[in-house]
Amino acid sequence: MAIRVFLIVLLFLSFTNLTYSLYEDQVGLMDWHQKYIGKVKHAVFHTQKTGRKRVLVSTEENVVASLDLRHGEIFWRHVLGTNDVIDGLDIALGKYVITLSSDGSILRAWNLPDGQMVWESSLPGSKASKSILYIPKNLKADKDDLILVYGKGSLNAVSGVDGEVLWKKDFSGESIEVSHIIQSSDVIYVTGFVDSSKISVYGLNAKNGELLENNHAALPFGTFGELLSVSGDMFVVLDEMRSKIVIVHLRNGEISYNQKHISDLTKDLAGQAVILPSRLPGMFALNINSYVLLIKVTNQGELVLVDKVNNGAAVSDSLSISEDEHAFAFVHYGDNKIHLSVKNVNDWNHDLLKESIVIDHQKGKIDKIFVNNYVRTDRSHGFRALMVMEDHSLLLVQQGEIVWSREDGLASVVDVTTSELPVQKEGVSVAKVEQNLFEWLKGHMLKLKGTLMIASPDDLAAIQALRLRSSEKSKMTRDHNGFRKLLIVLTRAGKVFALHTGDGRVVWSILLPSLHKSEACENPVGLHIYQWQVPHHHALDENPSVLVVGQCGPSLSTPAVLSFIDAYTGMELKSLSPAHTAAQVIPLPHTDSTEQRLHLIIDDKQHAYLYPRTPEAIDILKHEFSNVYWYSVDADNGVIRGHALKSNCIQEAVDEYCFDFRDLWSVVFPSESEKIIATMTRKSNEVVHTQAKVMTDYDVMYKYISKNLLFVANAAPKAAGEIGTVIPEEAWLVIYILDTVTGRILHRMTHHGCQGPVHAVFSENWVVYHYFNLRAHRYEMSVVEIYDQSRADNKDVWRFVLGKHNLTSPVSSYSRPEVIAKSQSYFFTHSVKAIEVTSTAKGITSKQLLIGTIGDQVLALDKRFLDPRRTVNPSQAEKEDGIIPLTDSLPIIPQSYITHALKVEGLRGIVTVPAKLESTSLVFAYGVDLFFTQIAPSRTYDSLTEDFSYALLLLTIVALVAAIFVTWVLSERKDLQDKWR
Amino acid sequence: MDKGKGVMGSNARRWAVDFSDNSTSPSSRDVPDPPGFSRASIDQDDSTLSRQKKDAESNWKSQKAWEVAQAPFKNLLMMGFMMWMAGSTVHLFSIGITFSALWQPISALQSVGKSKIQILELNPLHRDAKSCGKKLLQRRCGEYCYCNVAPAIVVVNCNLKPWLLVIFEPYKDSRVELLGPKLLFIALNLGGLALGVWKLNALGLLPTHTSDWVSSLPPAQEVEYSGGGLNLR
């Protein structure tokens, strides 16, 4: 009976191990969470009423948010889906925030103070078109305030109160590309181009959408860009040569136009002109080269050049400050400062505001500016400007100062790597230590009080505060456990940030100069970030550095940009703009004498370029020449090819760092039945502790551990789209596990009636993937484990005792070991955004899968749940070995959400980094928000918990030593007495 | 933990009075005679023990020796029961029992060898060294002992060497055959040891399986290296 009880207790203990959870007061100790919104697209101020002043923004990350104008904090925020791009934002009825999204097909109203959704209406249409949100002032139809929405080829009048569509006019039959909606009393004019050379105007009755008139005017030339409304009935547009400005006049539905050469306005400028999309009454701004021309349009349709600004940056929309006064802001650069001017549209010579601001040059140029006014106590107008910077950060400027700034570039993290912190220097001053010692003792005395439950509420608060802002975790030096690191993130804006893992603060940031727009590089984008130099032993005096790989545009044929950044200081060490492109970057497993990692950059013409460009690197590569392979996945054609290094490039210019490849093998998937939808490999820095897996009967299975494995998931071409578009009979999922050196297919499996999207994670000898089962209408997760059968006959103990085995000698993929694969599938409730696996320093600790769920949370799921050895009724021995009885679905334990109560909005990726402490893995999840925490999949078996009371331990030891001493003296005395009795 | 009767019995006989030392010259001993002690007054009539009494003693000794030799058997049964109770999973209880099962036979075999005390001189007033009792045992080598009755002086000699099967020392007699009991004692203790080892193996703590040797082996290095994948986007 005792055994039974014991076993039950043991089983219970082992089950408690499954969950990773934390107590309420542990939140924020090891984790941090940062909320962002992304690059602001639209901003609407709401400052009229008394109370909290706020600005409503919509961003490129599809966030609609209300920000506190005073501090820049988020009042409320909604992250719409990735496909729900926000096209328009405005305030209606003074209490609703209206957003138009999904190409003008979804209109939503949010309550202004708290962000609750009031109504949503879907405006279906057939034709893709530009979408326009227009909220006319004082336009009512049957007492309803109208909201006019053009999207999907039709104009909808929506009631502002309940979102009901009052009338609808379909333009999808006409070939008009609507660009403007104008309201004049009760008539709504819809203007647009037909074939870019014919202007068309429709007049509609605002009450019921009845078509009143329809006018056309054909221009004798084509146009470039979009119509810009200058005043109620005047528009400007450029002609197709971009040399003439066309002024279109619309009077009661009649169209007239005149044109003017840009060279007539200004003599000395030539180049491609662009009309800036700022809406200014009676004016518009034109950008030629780096000049901004401000041009006034008179009522007669004449153009007058008002100002010409060099280094002009941005022009805001106009702002009505009184009855017929309109102000707008524009900024230009000069002497390392930003000059902000607010001017009255009608009175050009008079500045309403002129300020110079110094902004950190790492924020780059100003991308957009939104201006808002307030009335000072002396009845004059004051202005505040909201600036969107080149690095996507957001600034509020008021009275020549930056009131607040938000690093919203961090909402669009592209890639992440980590770096160690500097080693702590010797020679800390004594005073500091003593003070620290005192603090330390005080802290521990407080903790002791807490443990003994004699702490007052004040003490408890002090303990919690002490735990939360422990200076230990945010130090800028390496720690013993390896918890403190730098997370180096590359954002879409081309800015690199270093975040401290302790508290998430930005240690340094750099807007990469090499990713700036230039003549040679039109639209540079940062793609990936790699660890370039990780000094450990002999090169410790050097700082680690990272490599940022980018390219000069969205297509693969644009040249590459390489930038090397010091990981401690954030300085760009050097940057290269090679002539070749970067289709792939392969970090090799070799480093040179300064511990710079060798990288091969493959261009689109299948040449490999070796970096660093040193003779030493060539020597190292020559040494390993025949062992370096690479493979390319051609998802469009369904081909995977393997290549090997051949020789130096045969080109006109001799480049000894350039190598040619020869094709070795190719795997061609049948294009009529399979389409590559996902591939996954092991992480190159993953550490595996052992090659054997011990079964319950002490039998050994040898894992097939190879870094050169590739998991490929192919779906039926019909089923490559979204879920629900095909019937189960037409959908199947075929998975392959390939050896990328030889091209050998190790395993192939078909899931009938299943389709993507497939998310996979590959670690050690197993791969776990997630897909949708159409037959069961549920998501599924499968695990495949690969074992090496050729090693299975190593069963003689004596060979191991004497060391006569060759299990650790290097192996080649060409030895073609016989492998077997075991797999099992389970249902899983959630759809998944990302899957990762924990990684630890030595690979001993058991693994957990980190699943980014559709609810933007991260769930930790033990790998034990995904074990092909699971059976419905495991034997006693198997149970003791930790095998969980087989169930059809994977359990979701609420406590095992590592994000606890938080959400990582817009979750895109999860990164795990091993800490130095074997039990612990660092997890960084990014999306619109950032989240970081430490997790210990098998609990922290190798360290004391953070709340361990050292003071209590110390006290116990002291008491014990004292007791030993006292009893020793007493016993000695008694002994002596005994002896002399 | 119960150490068994045999061991307890040996405790009672930690010391033995050795009267065989008949040398008279004080110089032949390493310890000088205590003051007030005269060697000439030693009464020699100890040698007048009757033959019958000696026989009885040797019988008793032989019987006791067998008893001591069989004592580990009970221990063995006890151990077996405990092991069965402990189950086959590795935890504190089962490991404790197994290691005590391993340790007991070893310690029983080698016994405690340090308490071989030889009394070299005895004041005739104290016919029996036992009357000095515990005090005698507390003396260290070469020390004097003053018993409370009189200035009784005892000289003690020690042999600190570990003594294999010292447990049978009290029954040593020219007429007692000790080989049998000794062999039985050794056999039973080895049996206990074997039981312990078997249990250790049953717990999986002996490296007798391939898995015990393989699980520490790192994965084999790979000759080739391959990288690549989808093109960067």
PDB file of C-alpha atoms in Angstrom, chain A residues 197-411:
ATOM      1  CA  SER A 197      -6.853  61.131 -69.311  1.00  0.00           C
ATOM      2  CA  LYS A 198     -10.578  61.651 -68.979  1.00  0.00           C
ATOM      3  CA  ILE A 199     -12.055  63.368 -65.992  1.00  0.00           C
ATOM      4  CA  SER A 200     -15.472  62.274 -64.998  1.00  0.00           C
ATOM      5  CA  VAL A 201     -17.830  63.823 -62.474  1.00  0.00           C
ATOM      6  CA  TYR A 202     -20.995  62.339 -61.106  1.00  0.00           C
ATOM      7  CA  GLY A 203     -23.430  64.437 -59.127  1.00  0.00           C
ATOM      8  CA  LEU A 204     -25.555  62.519 -56.661  1.00  0.00           C
ATOM      9  CA  ASN A 205     -28.384  63.497 -54.406  1.00  0.00           C
ATOM     10  CA  ALA A 206     -27.117  63.282 -50.871  1.00  0.00           C
ATOM     11  CA  LYS A 207     -30.535  62.258 -49.566  1.00  0.00           C
ATOM     12  CA  ASN A 208     -31.044  59.127 -51.609  1.00  0.00           C
ATOM     13  CA  GLY A 209     -28.075  58.642 -53.896  1.00  0.00           C
ATOM     14  CA  GLU A 210     -30.026  59.467 -57.024  1.00  0.00           C
ATOM     15  CA  LEU A 211     -27.823  60.309 -59.994  1.00  0.00           C
ATOM     16  CA  LEU A 212     -28.356  63.953 -60.891  1.00  0.00           C
ATOM     17  CA  GLU A 213     -25.755  64.622 -63.524  1.00  0.00           C
ATOM     18  CA  ASN A 214     -22.734  63.122 -65.194  1.00  0.00           C
ATOM     19  CA  ASN A 215     -20.066  65.128 -66.997  1.00  0.00           C
ATOM     20  CA  HIS A 216     -16.882  64.194 -68.749  1.00  0.00           C
ATOM     21  CA  ALA A 217     -13.934  66.136 -69.966  1.00  0.00           C
ATOM     22  CA  ALA A 218     -11.158  64.547 -71.907  1.00  0.00           C
ATOM     23  CA  LEU A 219      -7.656  65.880 -71.439  1.00  0.00           C
ATOM     24  CA  PRO A 220      -5.397  65.893 -74.484  1.00  0.00           C
ATOM     25  CA  PHE A 221      -2.703  64.099 -72.481  1.00  0.00           C
ATOM     26  CA  GLY A 222      -2.374  61.501 -69.789  1.00  0.00           C
ATOM     27  CA  THR A 223      -1.851  62.333 -66.155  1.00  0.00           C
ATOM     28  CA  PHE A 224       0.531  61.264 -63.503  1.00  0.00           C
ATOM     29  CA  GLY A 225      -0.404  60.614 -59.912  1.00  0.00           C
ATOM     30  CA  GLU A 226      -3.652  61.481 -58.288  1.00  0.00           C
ATOM     31  CA  LEU A 227      -5.933  64.421 -58.317  1.00  0.00           C
ATOM     32  CA  LEU A 228      -5.369  66.732 -55.408  1.00  0.00           C
ATOM     33  CA  SER A 229      -8.174  68.877 -54.187  1.00  0.00           C
ATOM     34  CA  VAL A 230      -7.021  72.447 -53.720  1.00  0.00           C
ATOM     35  CA  SER A 231     -10.246  74.100 -52.816  1.00  0.00           C
ATOM     36  CA  GLY A 232     -13.869  73.065 -52.945  1.00  0.00           C
ATOM     37  CA  ASP A 233     -14.045  72.906 -56.689  1.00  0.00           C
ATOM     38  CA  MET A 234     -10.473  72.993 -57.888  1.00  0.00           C
ATOM     39  CA  PHE A 235      -8.026  70.166 -58.395  1.00  0.00           C
ATOM     40  CA  VAL A 236      -4.473  69.902 -59.502  1.00  0.00           C
ATOM     41  CA  VAL A 237      -2.729  67.014 -61.187  1.00  0.00           C
ATOM     42  CA  LEU A 238       0.491  66.500 -63.079  1.00  0.00           C
ATOM     43  CA  ASP A 239       0.599  65.473 -66.679  1.00  0.00           C
ATOM     44  CA  GLU A 240       2.249  62.246 -67.657  1.00  0.00           C
ATOM     45  CA  MET A 241       5.563  63.941 -68.495  1.00  0.00           C
ATOM     46  CA  ARG A 242       5.543  65.440 -64.995  1.00  0.00           C
ATOM     47  CA  SER A 243       6.423  68.797 -66.422  1.00  0.00           C
ATOM     48  CA  LYS A 244       3.034  70.507 -66.452  1.00  0.00           C
ATOM     49  CA  ILE A 245       0.535  71.221 -63.752  1.00  0.00           C
ATOM     50  CA  VAL A 246      -3.068  70.817 -64.785  1.00  0.00           C
ATOM     51  CA  ILE A 247      -5.670  72.776 -62.871  1.00  0.00           C
ATOM     52  CA  VAL A 248      -9.101  71.280 -63.123  1.00  0.00           C
ATOM     53  CA  HIS A 249     -12.017  73.511 -62.347  1.00  0.00           C
ATOM     54  CA  LEU A 250     -15.351  72.094 -61.513  1.00  0.00           C
ATOM     55  CA  ARG A 251     -18.217  74.508 -61.386  1.00  0.00           C
ATOM     56  CA  ASN A 252     -21.661  73.098 -60.759  1.00  0.00           C
ATOM     57  CA  GLY A 253     -20.674  69.921 -62.461  1.00  0.00           C
ATOM     58  CA  GLU A 254     -19.073  71.648 -65.431  1.00  0.00           C
ATOM     59  CA  ILE A 255     -15.444  70.769 -65.990  1.00  0.00           C
ATOM     60  CA  SER A 256     -12.875  73.169 -67.266  1.00  0.00           C
ATOM     61  CA  TYR A 257      -9.121  72.975 -67.105  1.00  0.00           C
ATOM     62  CA  ASN A 258      -6.001  74.938 -67.768  1.00  0.00           C
ATOM     63  CA  GLN A 259      -2.363  73.985 -67.557  1.00  0.00           C
ATOM     64  CA  LYS A 260       0.962  75.515 -66.723  1.00  0.00           C
ATOM     65  CA  HIS A 261       4.545  74.434 -67.169  1.00  0.00           C
ATOM     66  CA  ILE A 262       6.517  74.022 -64.003  1.00  0.00           C
ATOM     67  CA  SER A 263       9.390  75.815 -65.683  1.00  0.00           C
ATOM     68  CA  ASP A 264       7.170  78.889 -65.962  1.00  0.00           C
ATOM     69  CA  LEU A 265       6.941  79.008 -62.213  1.00  0.00           C
ATOM     70  CA  THR A 266      10.551  78.400 -61.445  1.00  0.00           C
ATOM     71  CA  LYS A 267      13.347  78.554 -63.932  1.00  0.00           C
ATOM     72  CA  ASP A 268      16.204  76.782 -62.306  1.00  0.00           C
ATOM     73  CA  LEU A 269      14.613  73.502 -61.358  1.00  0.00           C
ATOM     74  CA  ALA A 270      14.410  70.416 -63.449  1.00  0.00           C
ATOM     75  CA  GLY A 271      13.597  66.923 -62.482  1.00  0.00           C
ATOM     76  CA  GLN A 272      10.736  64.671 -61.597  1.00  0.00           C
ATOM     77  CA  ALA A 273       8.013  66.589 -59.851  1.00  0.00           C
ATOM     78  CA  VAL A 274       5.653  65.036 -57.340  1.00  0.00           C
ATOM     79  CA  ILE A 275       2.603  66.671 -55.828  1.00  0.00           C
ATOM     80  CA  LEU A 276       2.671  66.189 -52.072  1.00  0.00           C
ATOM     81  CA  PRO A 277      -0.620  64.867 -50.768  1.00  0.00           C
ATOM     82  CA  SER A 278      -1.101  67.615 -48.168  1.00  0.00           C
ATOM     83  CA  ARG A 279      -4.523  69.179 -48.279  1.00  0.00           C
ATOM     84  CA  LEU A 280      -4.163  72.939 -48.100  1.00  0.00           C
ATOM     85  CA  PRO A 281      -6.952  75.353 -49.001  1.00  0.00           C
ATOM     86  CA  GLY A 282      -6.033  77.223 -52.148  1.00  0.00           C
ATOM     87  CA  MET A 283      -2.526  75.852 -52.183  1.00  0.00           C
ATOM     88  CA  PHE A 284      -0.515  72.798 -52.907  1.00  0.00           C
ATOM     89  CA  ALA A 285       3.024  71.635 -52.426  1.00  0.00           C
ATOM     90  CA  LEU A 286       5.219  70.272 -55.159  1.00  0.00           C
ATOM     91  CA  ASN A 287       8.405  68.329 -54.614  1.00  0.00           C
ATOM     92  CA  ILE A 288      11.195  68.588 -57.160  1.00  0.00           C
ATOM     93  CA  ASN A 289      14.511  67.038 -56.271  1.00  0.00           C
ATOM     94  CA  SER A 290      15.079  68.208 -52.711  1.00  0.00           C
ATOM     95  CA  TYR A 291      13.061  71.388 -53.106  1.00  0.00           C
ATOM     96  CA  VAL A 292       9.520  71.895 -51.972  1.00  0.00           C
ATOM     97  CA  LEU A 293       7.563  74.484 -53.920  1.00  0.00           C
ATOM     98  CA  LEU A 294       4.520  75.973 -52.310  1.00  0.00           C
ATOM     99  CA  ILE A 295       2.169  77.122 -54.995  1.00  0.00           C
ATOM    100  CA  LYS A 296      -0.965  79.146 -54.513  1.00  0.00           C
ATOM    101  CA  VAL A 297      -3.968  78.736 -56.729  1.00  0.00           C
ATOM    102  CA  THR A 298      -6.003  81.875 -57.161  1.00  0.00           C
ATOM    103  CA  ASN A 299      -9.733  81.828 -57.651  1.00  0.00           C
ATOM    104  CA  GLN A 300      -9.233  82.395 -61.360  1.00  0.00           C
ATOM    105  CA  GLY A 301      -7.128  79.281 -61.564  1.00  0.00           C
ATOM    106  CA  GLU A 302      -3.815  81.060 -61.840  1.00  0.00           C
ATOM    107  CA  LEU A 303      -0.738  79.618 -60.188  1.00  0.00           C
ATOM    108  CA  VAL A 304       1.544  81.740 -58.046  1.00  0.00           C
ATOM    109  CA  LEU A 305       4.764  80.428 -56.587  1.00  0.00           C
ATOM    110  CA  VAL A 306       4.753  81.454 -52.967  1.00  0.00           C
ATOM    111  CA  ASP A 307       7.846  79.865 -51.561  1.00  0.00           C
ATOM    112  CA  LYS A 308      10.663  77.574 -52.460  1.00  0.00           C
ATOM    113  CA  VAL A 309      12.207  75.648 -49.599  1.00  0.00           C
ATOM    114  CA  ASN A 310      15.422  73.714 -49.845  1.00  0.00           C
ATOM    115  CA  ASN A 311      15.793  70.590 -47.742  1.00  0.00           C
ATOM    116  CA  GLY A 312      12.104  70.661 -47.252  1.00  0.00           C
ATOM    117  CA  ALA A 313      10.818  67.740 -45.353  1.00  0.00           C
ATOM    118  CA  ALA A 314       7.149  67.544 -44.777  1.00  0.00           C
ATOM    119  CA  VAL A 315       4.037  69.596 -45.074  1.00  0.00           C
ATOM    120  CA  SER A 316       1.031  69.040 -42.897  1.00  0.00           C
ATOM    121  CA  ASP A 317      -2.609  69.235 -43.847  1.00  0.00           C
ATOM    122  CA  SER A 318      -4.231  72.519 -43.141  1.00  0.00           C
ATOM    123  CA  LEU A 319      -5.987  73.278 -39.935  1.00  0.00           C
ATOM    124  CA  SER A 320      -8.849  75.666 -39.529  1.00  0.00           C
ATOM    125  CA  ILE A 321      -8.093  77.984 -36.654  1.00  0.00           C
ATOM    126  CA  SER A 322     -10.963  80.398 -37.010  1.00  0.00           C
ATOM    127  CA  GLU A 323     -13.758  81.294 -39.437  1.00  0.00           C
ATOM    128  CA  ASP A 324     -11.682  81.662 -42.568  1.00  0.00           C
ATOM    129  CA  GLU A 325      -8.190  81.314 -41.331  1.00  0.00           C
ATOM    130  CA  HIS A 326      -6.314  78.162 -42.171  1.00  0.00           C
ATOM    131  CA  ALA A 327      -2.909  77.293 -40.883  1.00  0.00           C
ATOM    132  CA  PHE A 328      -0.514  74.565 -41.875  1.00  0.00           C
ATOM    133  CA  ALA A 329       2.898  73.473 -40.767  1.00  0.00           C
ATOM    134  CA  PHE A 330       5.955  72.645 -42.745  1.00  0.00           C
ATOM    135  CA  VAL A 331       9.414  71.672 -41.689  1.00  0.00           C
ATOM    136  CA  HIS A 332      12.796  72.024 -43.263  1.00  0.00           C
ATOM    137  CA  TYR A 333      16.298  71.131 -42.172  1.00  0.00           C
ATOM    138  CA  GLY A 334      19.269  73.351 -41.557  1.00  0.00           C
ATOM    139  CA  ASP A 335      22.306  73.471 -39.252  1.00  0.00           C
ATOM    140  CA  ASN A 336      21.556  70.124 -37.624  1.00  0.00           C
ATOM    141  CA  LYS A 337      18.218  71.449 -36.526  1.00  0.00           C
ATOM    142  CA  ILE A 338      14.670  71.066 -37.632  1.00  0.00           C
ATOM    143  CA  HIS A 339      12.853  74.277 -38.373  1.00  0.00           C
ATOM    144  CA  LEU A 340       9.148  74.090 -37.880  1.00  0.00           C
ATOM    145  CA  SER A 341       7.004  76.878 -39.273  1.00  0.00           C
ATOM    146  CA  VAL A 342       3.287  77.256 -38.977  1.00  0.00           C
ATOM    147  CA  LYS A 343       1.857  79.693 -41.474  1.00  0.00           C
ATOM    148  CA  ASN A 344      -1.449  81.100 -42.374  1.00  0.00           C
ATOM    149  CA  VAL A 345      -2.492  79.994 -45.815  1.00  0.00           C
ATOM    150  CA  ASN A 346      -3.807  83.407 -46.827  1.00  0.00           C
ATOM    151  CA  ASP A 347      -1.119  85.486 -45.214  1.00  0.00           C
ATOM    152  CA  TRP A 348       2.169  84.098 -46.394  1.00  0.00           C
ATOM    153  CA  ASN A 349       4.526  86.669 -44.977  1.00  0.00           C
ATOM    154  CA  HIS A 350       3.392  86.199 -41.458  1.00  0.00           C
ATOM    155  CA  ASP A 351       4.562  83.250 -39.371  1.00  0.00           C
ATOM    156  CA  LEU A 352       2.180  82.001 -36.776  1.00  0.00           C
ATOM    157  CA  LEU A 353       4.950  79.974 -35.257  1.00  0.00           C
ATOM    158  CA  LYS A 354       8.604  79.478 -35.960  1.00  0.00           C
ATOM    159  CA  GLU A 355      10.601  77.046 -33.913  1.00  0.00           C
ATOM    160  CA  SER A 356      13.868  75.205 -34.142  1.00  0.00           C
ATOM    161  CA  ILE A 357      14.122  71.801 -32.567  1.00  0.00           C
ATOM    162  CA  VAL A 358      17.061  69.501 -32.124  1.00  0.00           C
ATOM    163  CA  ILE A 359      16.057  65.921 -32.732  1.00  0.00           C
ATOM    164  CA  ASP A 360      18.342  62.950 -32.267  1.00  0.00           C
ATOM    165  CA  HIS A 361      19.756  62.343 -35.725  1.00  0.00           C
ATOM    166  CA  GLN A 362      19.288  58.591 -35.204  1.00  0.00           C
ATOM    167  CA  LYS A 363      15.610  59.245 -35.731  1.00  0.00           C
ATOM    168  CA  GLY A 364      16.296  60.311 -39.294  1.00  0.00           C
ATOM    169  CA  LYS A 365      14.172  62.674 -41.306  1.00  0.00           C
ATOM    170  CA  ILE A 366      10.593  63.651 -40.759  1.00  0.00           C
ATOM    171  CA  ASP A 367       8.200  61.513 -42.685  1.00  0.00           C
ATOM    172  CA  LYS A 368       4.865  63.033 -41.789  1.00  0.00           C
ATOM    173  CA  ILE A 369       3.641  65.905 -39.717  1.00  0.00           C
ATOM    174  CA  PHE A 370       0.248  66.519 -38.172  1.00  0.00           C
ATOM    175  CA  VAL A 371      -0.544  69.829 -36.582  1.00  0.00           C
ATOM    176  CA  ASN A 372      -3.045  70.866 -33.965  1.00  0.00           C
ATOM    177  CA  ASN A 373      -3.769  74.197 -32.320  1.00  0.00           C
ATOM    178  CA  TYR A 374      -4.770  75.322 -28.872  1.00  0.00           C
ATOM    179  CA  VAL A 375      -5.757  78.690 -27.499  1.00  0.00           C
ATOM    180  CA  ARG A 376      -3.332  80.236 -25.091  1.00  0.00           C
ATOM    181  CA  THR A 377      -4.461  82.274 -22.108  1.00  0.00           C
ATOM    182  CA  ASP A 378      -3.796  85.486 -24.066  1.00  0.00           C
ATOM    183  CA  ARG A 379      -6.261  84.301 -26.779  1.00  0.00           C
ATOM    184  CA  SER A 380      -3.418  83.747 -29.263  1.00  0.00           C
ATOM    185  CA  HIS A 381      -2.958  80.452 -31.023  1.00  0.00           C
ATOM    186  CA  GLY A 382      -0.454  77.917 -29.946  1.00  0.00           C
ATOM    187  CA  PHE A 383       0.436  74.892 -32.032  1.00  0.00           C
ATOM    188  CA  ARG A 384       1.591  71.388 -31.356  1.00  0.00           C
ATOM    189  CA  ALA A 385       2.958  69.129 -34.015  1.00  0.00           C
ATOM    190  CA  LEU A 386       2.955  65.360 -34.132  1.00  0.00           C
ATOM    191  CA  MET A 387       5.883  64.107 -36.185  1.00  0.00           C
ATOM    192  CA  VAL A 388       6.398  60.692 -37.667  1.00  0.00           C
ATOM    193  CA  MET A 389      10.097  60.127 -38.160  1.00  0.00           C
ATOM    194  CA  GLU A 390      11.995  58.065 -40.677  1.00  0.00           C
ATOM    195  CA  ASP A 391      12.616  55.363 -38.063  1.00  0.00           C
ATOM    196  CA  HIS A 392       8.830  55.199 -37.481  1.00  0.00           C
ATOM    197  CA  SER A 393       9.054  56.842 -34.093  1.00  0.00           C
ATOM    198  CA  LEU A 394       6.452  59.361 -33.038  1.00  0.00           C
ATOM    199  CA  LEU A 395       7.222  62.741 -31.464  1.00  0.00           C
ATOM    200  CA  LEU A 396       5.041  65.473 -30.069  1.00  0.00           C
ATOM    201  CA  VAL A 397       6.588  68.915 -30.329  1.00  0.00           C
ATOM    202  CA  GLN A 398       5.172  71.849 -28.464  1.00  0.00           C
ATOM    203  CA  GLN A 399       6.796  75.193 -27.677  1.00  0.00           C
ATOM    204  CA  GLY A 400      10.053  74.173 -29.302  1.00  0.00           C
ATOM    205  CA  GLU A 401      10.487  71.106 -27.188  1.00  0.00           C
ATOM    206  CA  ILE A 402       9.858  67.422 -27.572  1.00  0.00           C
ATOM    207  CA  VAL A 403       7.091  66.674 -25.100  1.00  0.00           C
ATOM    208  CA  TRP A 404       7.186  62.944 -25.622  1.00  0.00           C
ATOM    209  CA  SER A 405       8.458  60.420 -28.073  1.00  0.00           C
ATOM    210  CA  ARG A 406       7.561  56.822 -28.767  1.00  0.00           C
ATOM    211  CA  GLU A 407       9.895  54.265 -30.351  1.00  0.00           C
ATOM    212  CA  ASP A 408       7.204  52.798 -32.521  1.00  0.00           C
ATOM    213  CA  GLY A 409       9.718  51.380 -34.958  1.00  0.00           C
ATOM    214  CA  LEU A 410       9.928  48.465 -32.537  1.00  0.00           C
ATOM    215  CA  ALA A 411       6.456  47.422 -33.624  1.00  0.00           C
TER     216      ALA A 411
END
